[in-house]
Tab-separated table of C-alpha atoms in Angstrom:
chain	number	residue	atom	x	y	z
A	1	UNK	CA	74.054	138.061	113.654
A	2	UNK	CA	73.064	134.832	111.507
A	3	UNK	CA	76.755	133.515	111.882
A	4	UNK	CA	76.536	134.092	115.589
A	5	UNK	CA	73.449	132.116	115.985
A	6	UNK	CA	74.755	129.409	113.740
A	7	UNK	CA	77.894	129.038	115.888
A	8	UNK	CA	75.544	128.927	119.132
A	9	UNK	CA	73.352	126.097	117.481
A	10	UNK	CA	76.387	124.220	116.679
A	11	UNK	CA	77.897	124.318	120.314
A	12	UNK	CA	74.652	123.316	121.534
A	13	UNK	CA	74.601	120.481	119.408
A	14	UNK	CA	78.067	119.242	120.255
A	15	UNK	CA	77.260	119.589	123.757
A	16	UNK	CA	74.055	117.590	123.475
A	17	UNK	CA	76.130	114.878	121.549
A	18	UNK	CA	78.607	114.779	124.322
A	19	UNK	CA	76.171	114.596	127.064
A	20	UNK	CA	74.397	111.710	125.144
A	21	UNK	CA	77.481	109.738	125.069
A	22	UNK	CA	78.289	110.307	128.339
A	23	UNK	CA	74.892	109.276	129.689
A	24	UNK	CA	75.136	106.154	127.663
A	25	UNK	CA	76.824	104.083	130.734
A	26	UNK	CA	74.419	105.621	133.090
A	27	UNK	CA	71.104	104.741	130.847
A	28	UNK	CA	72.635	101.156	129.971
A	29	UNK	CA	72.580	100.539	134.068
A	30	UNK	CA	68.911	100.574	134.045
A	31	UNK	CA	68.387	98.205	131.233
A	32	UNK	CA	68.550	94.359	131.724
A	33	UNK	CA	71.708	92.409	131.406
A	34	UNK	CA	70.878	91.444	127.683
A	35	UNK	CA	70.283	95.024	126.447
A	36	UNK	CA	73.232	96.270	128.342
A	37	UNK	CA	75.362	94.054	126.317
A	38	UNK	CA	73.776	94.949	123.146
A	39	UNK	CA	74.563	98.484	123.626
A	40	UNK	CA	78.117	97.625	124.766
A	41	UNK	CA	78.578	95.557	121.444
A	42	UNK	CA	77.315	98.527	119.338
A	43	UNK	CA	79.820	100.696	120.985
A	44	UNK	CA	82.723	98.295	119.993
A	45	UNK	CA	81.024	96.603	116.939
A	46	UNK	CA	81.246	93.095	117.933
A	47	UNK	CA	78.944	91.366	115.469
A	48	UNK	CA	79.624	88.167	117.389
A	49	UNK	CA	77.901	89.560	120.499
A	50	UNK	CA	74.895	90.597	118.375
A	51	UNK	CA	74.469	87.215	116.579
A	52	UNK	CA	74.804	85.302	120.479
A	53	UNK	CA	72.288	87.988	121.999
A	54	UNK	CA	69.596	87.245	118.762
A	55	UNK	CA	69.831	83.768	119.504
A	56	UNK	CA	69.173	84.243	123.119
A	57	UNK	CA	66.404	86.522	122.587
A	58	UNK	CA	65.095	87.073	119.226
A	59	UNK	CA	63.092	90.396	120.264
A	60	UNK	CA	65.778	92.161	121.740
A	61	UNK	CA	65.981	94.577	119.000
A	62	UNK	CA	62.351	95.003	119.152
A	63	UNK	CA	62.766	95.991	122.824
A	64	UNK	CA	65.578	98.437	122.226
A	65	UNK	CA	62.929	100.928	120.557
A	66	UNK	CA	60.851	101.312	123.783
A	67	UNK	CA	63.528	101.893	126.110
A	68	UNK	CA	64.626	105.234	127.566
A	69	UNK	CA	67.410	105.517	125.825
A	70	UNK	CA	66.975	107.748	122.549
A	71	UNK	CA	69.853	106.295	120.519
A	72	UNK	CA	69.425	102.895	119.163
A	73	UNK	CA	72.426	100.337	118.310
A	74	UNK	CA	72.370	101.704	114.826
A	75	UNK	CA	72.532	105.199	115.676
A	76	UNK	CA	75.685	104.457	117.668
A	77	UNK	CA	77.275	101.849	115.111
A	78	UNK	CA	76.587	104.408	112.496
A	79	UNK	CA	78.166	107.163	114.630
A	80	UNK	CA	81.547	105.038	115.698
A	81	UNK	CA	81.741	103.815	111.895
A	82	UNK	CA	81.232	100.000	112.824
A	83	UNK	CA	80.377	98.952	108.875
A	84	UNK	CA	79.994	95.118	109.530
A	85	UNK	CA	77.675	95.607	112.809
A	86	UNK	CA	75.573	97.993	110.591
A	87	UNK	CA	74.958	95.407	108.000
A	88	UNK	CA	73.882	93.029	110.650
A	89	UNK	CA	71.424	95.207	111.984
A	90	UNK	CA	69.984	96.289	108.945
A	91	UNK	CA	69.718	92.720	107.759
A	92	UNK	CA	67.418	91.699	110.971
A	93	UNK	CA	65.890	94.986	111.351
A	94	UNK	CA	65.637	97.511	108.537
A	95	UNK	CA	63.146	99.443	110.878
A	96	UNK	CA	66.051	100.773	112.831
A	97	UNK	CA	67.083	102.888	109.959
A	98	UNK	CA	64.010	105.208	110.255
A	99	UNK	CA	64.215	105.839	114.041
A	100	UNK	CA	65.332	109.270	115.368
A	101	UNK	CA	67.318	110.157	118.291
A	102	UNK	CA	66.786	112.977	120.518
A	103	UNK	CA	67.950	115.695	117.955
A	104	UNK	CA	65.626	114.427	115.442
A	105	UNK	CA	68.530	112.537	113.479
A	106	UNK	CA	68.573	109.315	111.693
A	107	UNK	CA	71.474	106.964	111.663
A	108	UNK	CA	71.993	108.241	107.997
A	109	UNK	CA	72.308	112.033	109.497
A	110	UNK	CA	75.113	110.474	111.850
A	111	UNK	CA	76.916	108.516	109.135
A	112	UNK	CA	76.717	111.440	106.729
A	113	UNK	CA	78.116	113.956	109.262
A	114	UNK	CA	81.138	111.519	110.073
A	115	UNK	CA	81.607	110.891	106.469
A	116	UNK	CA	81.339	107.133	106.646
A	117	UNK	CA	80.487	106.542	102.846
A	118	UNK	CA	80.083	102.687	103.130
A	119	UNK	CA	77.768	103.049	106.035
A	120	UNK	CA	75.867	105.780	104.338
A	121	UNK	CA	75.524	103.694	101.025
A	122	UNK	CA	74.601	100.439	103.229
A	123	UNK	CA	71.795	102.883	104.693
A	124	UNK	CA	70.453	104.131	101.412
A	125	UNK	CA	70.297	100.411	99.864
A	126	UNK	CA	68.129	99.390	102.760
A	127	UNK	CA	64.577	99.160	101.939
A	128	UNK	CA	62.058	100.397	105.092
A	129	UNK	CA	59.079	98.689	105.714
A	130	UNK	CA	57.278	102.092	105.636
A	131	UNK	CA	59.062	103.062	102.437
A	132	UNK	CA	60.261	106.198	104.041
A	133	UNK	CA	62.952	108.341	102.146
A	134	UNK	CA	65.534	109.029	104.838
A	135	UNK	CA	67.148	111.268	102.455
A	136	UNK	CA	64.792	114.102	102.920
A	137	UNK	CA	64.222	113.710	106.654
A	138	UNK	CA	65.354	116.664	108.748
A	139	UNK	CA	66.388	117.053	112.205
A	140	UNK	CA	65.291	119.736	114.606
A	141	UNK	CA	67.246	122.146	113.040
A	142	UNK	CA	65.959	121.467	109.523
A	143	UNK	CA	68.832	119.840	108.152
A	144	UNK	CA	68.736	116.905	105.866
A	145	UNK	CA	71.629	114.538	105.957
A	146	UNK	CA	72.832	116.205	102.681
A	147	UNK	CA	73.376	119.565	104.728
A	148	UNK	CA	75.243	117.668	107.450
A	149	UNK	CA	77.357	116.358	104.975
A	150	UNK	CA	78.224	119.714	103.295
A	151	UNK	CA	78.694	121.429	106.447
A	152	UNK	CA	81.666	119.011	107.036
A	153	UNK	CA	82.773	118.874	103.461
A	154	UNK	CA	82.076	115.180	103.172
A	155	UNK	CA	82.404	115.021	99.474
A	156	UNK	CA	82.330	111.296	98.911
A	157	UNK	CA	79.055	111.527	100.996
A	158	UNK	CA	77.667	114.007	99.247
A	159	UNK	CA	78.268	112.158	95.881
A	160	UNK	CA	76.296	109.009	97.175
A	161	UNK	CA	73.183	111.255	98.539
A	162	UNK	CA	72.658	113.159	95.153
A	163	UNK	CA	73.023	110.089	93.324
A	164	UNK	CA	70.236	108.559	95.348
A	165	UNK	CA	68.082	111.520	95.343
A	166	UNK	CA	69.409	114.339	93.047
A	167	UNK	CA	66.256	116.578	94.084
A	168	UNK	CA	67.546	116.889	97.690
A	169	UNK	CA	69.779	119.500	96.084
A	170	UNK	CA	67.158	121.970	95.926
A	171	UNK	CA	65.686	121.699	99.350
A	172	UNK	CA	65.944	125.064	101.504
A	173	UNK	CA	67.637	125.248	104.862
A	174	UNK	CA	67.540	127.899	107.633
A	175	UNK	CA	66.252	131.295	106.734
A	176	UNK	CA	65.805	130.419	103.052
A	177	UNK	CA	69.210	129.455	102.338
A	178	UNK	CA	69.928	126.832	99.751
A	179	UNK	CA	72.546	123.987	99.943
A	180	UNK	CA	75.035	126.282	98.244
A	181	UNK	CA	74.772	128.961	100.860
A	182	UNK	CA	75.559	126.281	103.549
A	183	UNK	CA	78.858	125.878	101.523
A	184	UNK	CA	79.954	129.019	101.476
A	185	UNK	CA	78.799	129.695	105.467
A	186	UNK	CA	81.040	126.732	106.448
A	187	UNK	CA	83.680	127.462	103.596
A	188	UNK	CA	83.626	123.978	101.800
A	189	UNK	CA	84.916	124.771	98.363
A	190	UNK	CA	85.103	121.365	96.814
A	191	UNK	CA	81.138	120.786	98.177
A	192	UNK	CA	80.201	123.696	96.316
A	193	UNK	CA	82.293	122.863	93.131
A	194	UNK	CA	80.384	119.382	93.134
A	195	UNK	CA	77.169	120.799	93.778
A	196	UNK	CA	77.075	123.541	91.280
A	197	UNK	CA	78.477	121.025	88.412
A	198	UNK	CA	75.551	118.610	89.673
A	199	UNK	CA	72.853	121.148	89.439
A	200	UNK	CA	73.627	122.559	86.218
A	201	UNK	CA	70.938	125.243	86.473
A	202	UNK	CA	71.982	128.980	86.496
A	203	UNK	CA	68.666	130.238	87.979
A	204	UNK	CA	69.360	127.737	90.823
A	205	UNK	CA	73.212	128.669	91.555
A	206	UNK	CA	71.908	132.302	91.762
A	207	UNK	CA	69.174	131.524	94.140
A	208	UNK	CA	68.786	134.111	97.232
A	209	UNK	CA	68.269	133.692	100.675
A	210	UNK	CA	65.398	135.454	102.757
A	211	UNK	CA	67.210	138.539	102.671
A	212	UNK	CA	67.660	138.306	98.990
A	213	UNK	CA	71.497	137.767	99.210
A	214	UNK	CA	73.031	135.158	96.422
A	215	UNK	CA	76.093	133.091	97.340
A	216	UNK	CA	78.295	136.075	95.803
A	217	UNK	CA	76.866	138.195	98.401
A	218	UNK	CA	77.263	136.037	101.032
A	219	UNK	CA	80.832	134.943	99.936
A	220	UNK	CA	81.977	138.883	99.731
A	221	UNK	CA	80.532	139.405	103.195
A	222	UNK	CA	82.485	136.422	104.867
A	223	UNK	CA	85.492	137.484	102.447
A	224	UNK	CA	85.946	133.886	101.384
A	225	UNK	CA	88.515	134.723	98.627
A	226	UNK	CA	88.990	131.064	97.451
A	227	UNK	CA	85.545	130.601	96.694
A	228	UNK	CA	85.205	134.054	95.496
A	229	UNK	CA	87.801	133.294	93.001
A	230	UNK	CA	85.750	130.021	92.099
A	231	UNK	CA	82.593	132.001	91.611
A	232	UNK	CA	84.053	134.660	89.552
A	233	UNK	CA	85.385	132.417	87.294
A	234	UNK	CA	82.214	130.701	86.559
A	235	UNK	CA	80.207	131.891	83.565
A	236	UNK	CA	76.744	131.206	85.365
A	237	UNK	CA	78.204	133.676	88.393
A	238	UNK	CA	80.072	135.951	86.137
A	239	UNK	CA	77.509	137.311	84.230
A	240	UNK	CA	74.980	137.783	87.337
A	241	UNK	CA	77.845	139.487	89.203
A	242	UNK	CA	75.884	142.734	89.313
A	243	UNK	CA	72.571	141.394	90.902
A	244	UNK	CA	71.151	142.973	93.805
A	245	UNK	CA	70.032	141.638	96.986
A	246	UNK	CA	67.074	142.426	99.139
A	247	UNK	CA	68.390	146.062	99.914
A	248	UNK	CA	69.174	146.996	96.362
A	249	UNK	CA	72.712	146.213	96.870
A	250	UNK	CA	75.582	144.688	94.592
A	251	UNK	CA	78.500	142.419	96.223
A	252	UNK	CA	80.405	145.562	96.319
A	253	UNK	CA	78.227	147.452	97.967
A	254	UNK	CA	77.736	145.024	100.841
A	255	UNK	CA	81.609	145.076	100.870
A	256	UNK	CA	81.593	148.460	101.736
A	257	UNK	CA	79.586	148.137	104.814
A	258	UNK	CA	82.171	145.507	106.198
A	259	UNK	CA	85.080	146.418	108.315
A	260	UNK	CA	88.088	147.231	105.808
A	261	UNK	CA	91.184	144.906	106.183
A	262	UNK	CA	93.532	143.365	103.743
A	263	UNK	CA	91.305	140.606	102.962
A	264	UNK	CA	88.924	143.241	102.103
A	265	UNK	CA	91.272	145.026	99.521
A	266	UNK	CA	91.909	141.845	97.775
A	267	UNK	CA	88.140	141.191	97.667
A	268	UNK	CA	87.519	144.344	96.243
A	269	UNK	CA	90.321	144.085	93.429
A	270	UNK	CA	88.717	140.770	92.612
A	271	UNK	CA	85.330	142.143	92.114
A	272	UNK	CA	86.178	145.209	90.135
A	273	UNK	CA	88.405	143.253	87.520
A	274	UNK	CA	85.392	141.345	86.683
A	275	UNK	CA	83.021	144.615	86.337
A	276	UNK	CA	81.176	144.465	89.531
A	277	UNK	CA	80.113	147.956	89.992
A	278	UNK	CA	78.308	149.908	93.059
A	279	UNK	CA	74.579	150.778	92.644
A	280	UNK	CA	73.700	153.839	90.719
A	281	UNK	CA	72.610	157.165	92.979
A	282	UNK	CA	68.714	157.066	92.270
A	283	UNK	CA	68.086	159.863	89.865
A	284	UNK	CA	67.135	163.578	91.135
A	285	UNK	CA	63.500	164.149	90.810
A	286	UNK	CA	62.923	166.594	87.689
A	287	UNK	CA	61.199	169.893	88.463
A	288	UNK	CA	57.458	169.745	86.927
A	289	UNK	CA	57.819	171.747	83.782
A	290	UNK	CA	54.848	173.814	82.839
A	291	UNK	CA	53.640	174.282	79.119
A	292	UNK	CA	55.393	177.974	79.091
A	293	UNK	CA	58.895	176.498	80.154
A	294	UNK	CA	58.642	173.478	77.746
A	295	UNK	CA	57.969	175.434	74.558
A	296	UNK	CA	61.201	177.651	75.349
A	297	UNK	CA	63.350	174.663	75.282
A	298	UNK	CA	66.193	175.551	73.098
A	299	UNK	CA	69.290	173.728	71.360
A	300	UNK	CA	71.329	175.654	73.642
A	301	UNK	CA	69.456	173.813	76.822
A	302	UNK	CA	69.735	170.469	75.116
A	303	UNK	CA	73.364	170.766	74.601
A	304	UNK	CA	73.820	171.931	78.163
A	305	UNK	CA	72.212	168.682	79.139
A	306	UNK	CA	74.416	166.693	77.061
A	307	UNK	CA	77.470	168.150	78.480
A	308	UNK	CA	76.206	167.510	82.093
A	309	UNK	CA	75.602	164.135	81.243
A	310	UNK	CA	78.897	163.480	79.560
A	311	UNK	CA	80.560	164.915	82.366
A	312	UNK	CA	78.572	162.943	85.051
A	313	UNK	CA	80.996	161.139	87.341
A	314	UNK	CA	80.309	157.411	88.083
A	315	UNK	CA	79.245	156.453	91.566
A	316	UNK	CA	81.569	153.563	91.594
A	317	UNK	CA	84.592	155.503	90.665
A	318	UNK	CA	86.139	155.848	94.095
A	319	UNK	CA	86.361	151.960	94.622
A	320	UNK	CA	87.766	151.899	90.814
A	321	UNK	CA	90.041	154.237	91.651
A	322	UNK	CA	91.673	152.579	94.804
A	323	UNK	CA	92.171	149.497	92.733
A	324	UNK	CA	93.798	151.093	90.153
A	325	UNK	CA	96.085	153.159	92.215
A	326	UNK	CA	97.046	149.968	94.027
A	327	UNK	CA	98.308	148.211	90.480
A	328	UNK	CA	99.902	151.305	89.277
A	329	UNK	CA	101.840	151.521	92.459
A	330	UNK	CA	102.750	148.122	92.233
A	331	UNK	CA	103.985	148.723	88.531
A	332	UNK	CA	105.771	151.743	89.223
A	333	UNK	CA	107.715	150.161	92.368
A	334	UNK	CA	108.769	147.068	90.191
A	335	UNK	CA	110.099	149.355	87.679
A	336	UNK	CA	112.012	151.443	90.294
A	337	UNK	CA	113.264	148.529	91.822
A	338	UNK	CA	114.507	146.968	88.717
A	339	UNK	CA	116.237	150.189	87.632
A	340	UNK	CA	117.885	150.596	91.134
A	341	UNK	CA	119.634	147.153	91.109
A	342	UNK	CA	120.356	147.239	87.154
A	343	UNK	CA	121.864	151.016	86.742
A	344	UNK	CA	122.455	152.141	83.290
A	345	UNK	CA	126.125	151.408	82.022
A	346	UNK	CA	126.114	147.867	83.925
A	347	UNK	CA	128.848	146.629	86.124
A	348	UNK	CA	132.489	146.243	86.223
A	349	UNK	CA	133.573	142.771	85.388
A	350	UNK	CA	137.079	142.956	86.870
A	351	UNK	CA	138.861	144.598	89.319
A	352	UNK	CA	141.789	147.227	88.787
A	353	UNK	CA	143.303	150.268	90.412
A	354	UNK	CA	140.350	152.538	89.601
A	355	UNK	CA	137.329	150.206	89.914
A	356	UNK	CA	136.093	146.878	91.316
A	357	UNK	CA	134.159	143.852	90.292
A	358	UNK	CA	130.440	144.261	90.780
A	359	UNK	CA	130.615	148.030	90.992
A	360	UNK	CA	128.831	150.370	88.680
A	361	UNK	CA	130.680	151.576	85.669
A	362	UNK	CA	129.323	154.948	85.487
A	363	UNK	CA	129.876	155.491	89.370
A	364	UNK	CA	133.821	155.950	88.176
A	365	UNK	CA	133.001	157.719	85.077
A	366	UNK	CA	129.957	159.976	85.662
A	367	UNK	CA	129.302	159.643	89.149
A	368	UNK	CA	127.618	163.056	89.220
A	369	UNK	CA	124.792	162.254	86.882
A	370	UNK	CA	124.655	158.559	88.353
A	371	UNK	CA	123.633	160.284	91.299
A	372	UNK	CA	121.091	162.557	90.048
A	373	UNK	CA	119.710	159.089	88.421
A	374	UNK	CA	119.383	157.144	91.728
A	375	UNK	CA	117.863	160.276	93.539
A	376	UNK	CA	114.739	160.481	91.236
A	377	UNK	CA	114.727	156.780	91.041
A	378	UNK	CA	114.646	156.479	94.917
A	379	UNK	CA	112.121	158.957	95.456
A	380	UNK	CA	109.686	157.275	93.006
A	381	UNK	CA	110.450	154.031	94.455
A	382	UNK	CA	109.586	155.188	97.936
A	383	UNK	CA	106.579	156.910	97.063
A	384	UNK	CA	105.201	153.913	95.474
A	385	UNK	CA	105.808	151.920	98.499
A	386	UNK	CA	104.142	154.584	100.754
A	387	UNK	CA	101.001	154.320	98.289
A	388	UNK	CA	100.612	150.371	98.523
A	389	UNK	CA	101.474	150.685	102.230
A	390	UNK	CA	98.182	152.954	102.699
A	391	UNK	CA	96.153	151.328	100.137
A	392	UNK	CA	96.498	147.873	102.440
A	393	UNK	CA	96.223	149.626	105.635
A	394	UNK	CA	92.471	149.361	105.918
A	395	UNK	CA	92.323	152.834	107.527
A	396	UNK	CA	89.002	154.356	107.578
A	397	UNK	CA	90.349	157.839	106.160
A	398	UNK	CA	91.013	155.901	102.849
A	399	UNK	CA	87.601	156.010	101.579
A	400	UNK	CA	87.610	159.879	101.618
A	401	UNK	CA	87.436	161.929	98.491
A	402	UNK	CA	90.355	164.031	99.349
A	403	UNK	CA	92.600	161.366	100.281
A	404	UNK	CA	91.892	159.786	96.553
A	405	UNK	CA	92.880	163.193	94.874
A	406	UNK	CA	95.765	163.175	97.188
A	407	UNK	CA	96.812	159.634	96.002
A	408	UNK	CA	96.417	160.652	92.368
A	409	UNK	CA	98.596	163.696	92.700
A	410	UNK	CA	101.061	161.369	94.253
A	411	UNK	CA	101.216	158.558	91.431
A	412	UNK	CA	101.437	161.608	89.217
A	413	UNK	CA	104.548	162.820	90.915
A	414	UNK	CA	105.743	159.112	90.890
A	415	UNK	CA	105.575	158.808	86.970
A	416	UNK	CA	107.228	162.014	86.618
A	417	UNK	CA	110.007	161.148	88.717
A	418	UNK	CA	110.559	157.894	86.527
A	419	UNK	CA	110.390	160.175	83.338
A	420	UNK	CA	113.096	162.546	84.787
A	421	UNK	CA	115.179	159.238	85.859
A	422	UNK	CA	114.894	157.748	82.529
A	423	UNK	CA	116.105	161.343	80.731
A	424	UNK	CA	119.037	161.107	82.996
A	425	UNK	CA	119.956	157.759	82.223
A	426	UNK	CA	119.769	158.708	78.538
A	427	UNK	CA	122.181	161.461	79.338
A	428	UNK	CA	124.700	159.083	80.845
A	429	UNK	CA	124.548	156.183	78.140
A	430	UNK	CA	123.954	158.067	74.748
A	431	UNK	CA	126.908	158.833	72.756
A	432	UNK	CA	128.160	162.552	72.230
A	433	UNK	CA	129.505	162.141	68.881
A	434	UNK	CA	128.062	164.039	65.734
A	435	UNK	CA	124.482	163.234	64.563
A	436	UNK	CA	123.274	162.722	68.194
A	437	UNK	CA	121.868	166.043	69.458
A	438	UNK	CA	120.997	165.028	73.055
A	439	UNK	CA	119.691	168.536	73.881
A	440	UNK	CA	117.183	168.675	71.236
A	441	UNK	CA	115.919	165.052	72.343
A	442	UNK	CA	115.793	166.222	75.793
A	443	UNK	CA	113.962	169.449	74.834
A	444	UNK	CA	111.185	167.635	72.954
A	445	UNK	CA	110.822	165.159	75.537
A	446	UNK	CA	110.397	168.054	78.187
A	447	UNK	CA	108.154	169.982	76.075
A	448	UNK	CA	106.174	167.139	75.123
A	449	UNK	CA	105.503	166.555	79.004
A	450	UNK	CA	104.997	170.481	79.857
A	451	UNK	CA	102.268	170.560	76.795
A	452	UNK	CA	100.651	167.585	77.582
A	453	UNK	CA	100.280	168.582	81.338
A	454	UNK	CA	99.294	172.252	80.170
A	455	UNK	CA	96.649	170.881	77.784
A	456	UNK	CA	94.948	168.635	80.667
A	457	UNK	CA	95.012	171.092	83.216
A	458	UNK	CA	93.595	173.647	81.206
A	459	UNK	CA	90.913	171.600	79.599
A	460	UNK	CA	89.861	170.134	82.958
A	461	UNK	CA	89.600	173.950	84.324
A	462	UNK	CA	87.478	174.941	81.042
A	463	UNK	CA	85.123	172.117	81.744
A	464	UNK	CA	84.838	172.786	85.173
A	465	UNK	CA	83.855	176.483	84.479
A	466	UNK	CA	81.699	175.546	82.095
A	467	UNK	CA	79.708	173.209	84.424
A	468	UNK	CA	79.382	175.965	87.118
A	469	UNK	CA	78.154	178.374	84.583
A	470	UNK	CA	75.551	175.933	83.785
A	471	UNK	CA	74.651	175.252	87.281
A	472	UNK	CA	74.357	178.817	87.947
A	473	UNK	CA	72.077	179.285	84.723
A	474	UNK	CA	69.763	176.430	85.774
A	475	UNK	CA	69.467	177.680	89.025
A	476	UNK	CA	68.522	181.469	88.228
A	477	UNK	CA	65.942	180.042	85.639
A	478	UNK	CA	64.519	177.731	88.282
A	479	UNK	CA	64.150	180.739	90.466
A	480	UNK	CA	62.442	182.738	88.000
A	481	UNK	CA	59.986	180.203	87.145
A	482	UNK	CA	59.210	179.579	90.860
A	483	UNK	CA	58.313	183.404	91.154
A	484	UNK	CA	56.293	183.516	88.032
A	485	UNK	CA	54.190	180.757	89.540
């Protein structure tokens, strides 16, 4: 909603600017001849015409302040980038630098948003009669010249403004946003880098808007990948990466509430790599213990509690698993691809009656075993590619736990297929002379995998059954306590 409101305000400002320029000729028609020539000179930047008009009428610059036209000649010159004309006006009437147009903008606002560094410098070095600091003047939208320069990414103008008034960096804008939030909203990375370096304050760079969002939250919501790479590379942001917003969400939490797409997947991987996690589930309220139950607490109950704590699942495991699956599938696909285009045994270097150059050596020697190798390797490659495509698809069912379990099984099958293709390649390339017992090696390798899988599966079954028994015992004890009460 905030982004849509900001876009609507930007469209209104552009429309008002066009109407203002379009109405210039109509408003000029109501002026006298000299004033009309002055505005025409400000549009073209003709200093000679300005000097001639001042010689004819010394009060002409004073009269333009009371005309129906909201933009002074200095506004027009600053907006059109006429440096010499601007200097000529400031030397004769410095007070023009403090005049505001219909949008509440000074000439400094217009020069800043257009990126005219020399004009900005000339306006900053002008001493106004009232001593008013134009760097801190806000337009009707609450924007200072620095805000407008940041929104357009005018880096050189930003340097001049913060050199003149360093404290202007800390001025807040719409909805409690800092100047850094504006950089992220308008995707101005270079301006953000400059302001972060200039501020040099960890507390300020991690400031929150009225919703409690830091610029890391905002960059995550808007999926600004380049800005996120920069933020997560800076120590000041990295060590505060798990900060919570006003709703108690981390950056990873707010990403989960956004529509899933390829950018979102890449952002999720970036956040997980630097240790950003989801907020922990609130602890369940423990049942009120009576004096009798407290006295009956035994070592067995304490051990049960420790086991449950050890087996407790991290609430963020699902997101971490997705990132791990994507990296693992990419790795297995790379390995399978390399094995496919570089099969064991190499290639023939020459062409003869029974073989051709560039063909696999083992294809003409042990074609059956090579076919087995390619079969397992191709299956592994195909499953890996399927996992990658599913992970980057952004489909809604990819958040399902059952889907994650299926992916883990698929990854296990992929690894087993790679192991099998590895064994088949050894069968083809190792010698069969005395002293090389291939059957013993295969038996050891196969037994190792079988025993490992058996131990893992049985361990998980045992722990799962133990946890189920523990939960049943706790439920029975809780029911007995309630019945006694």
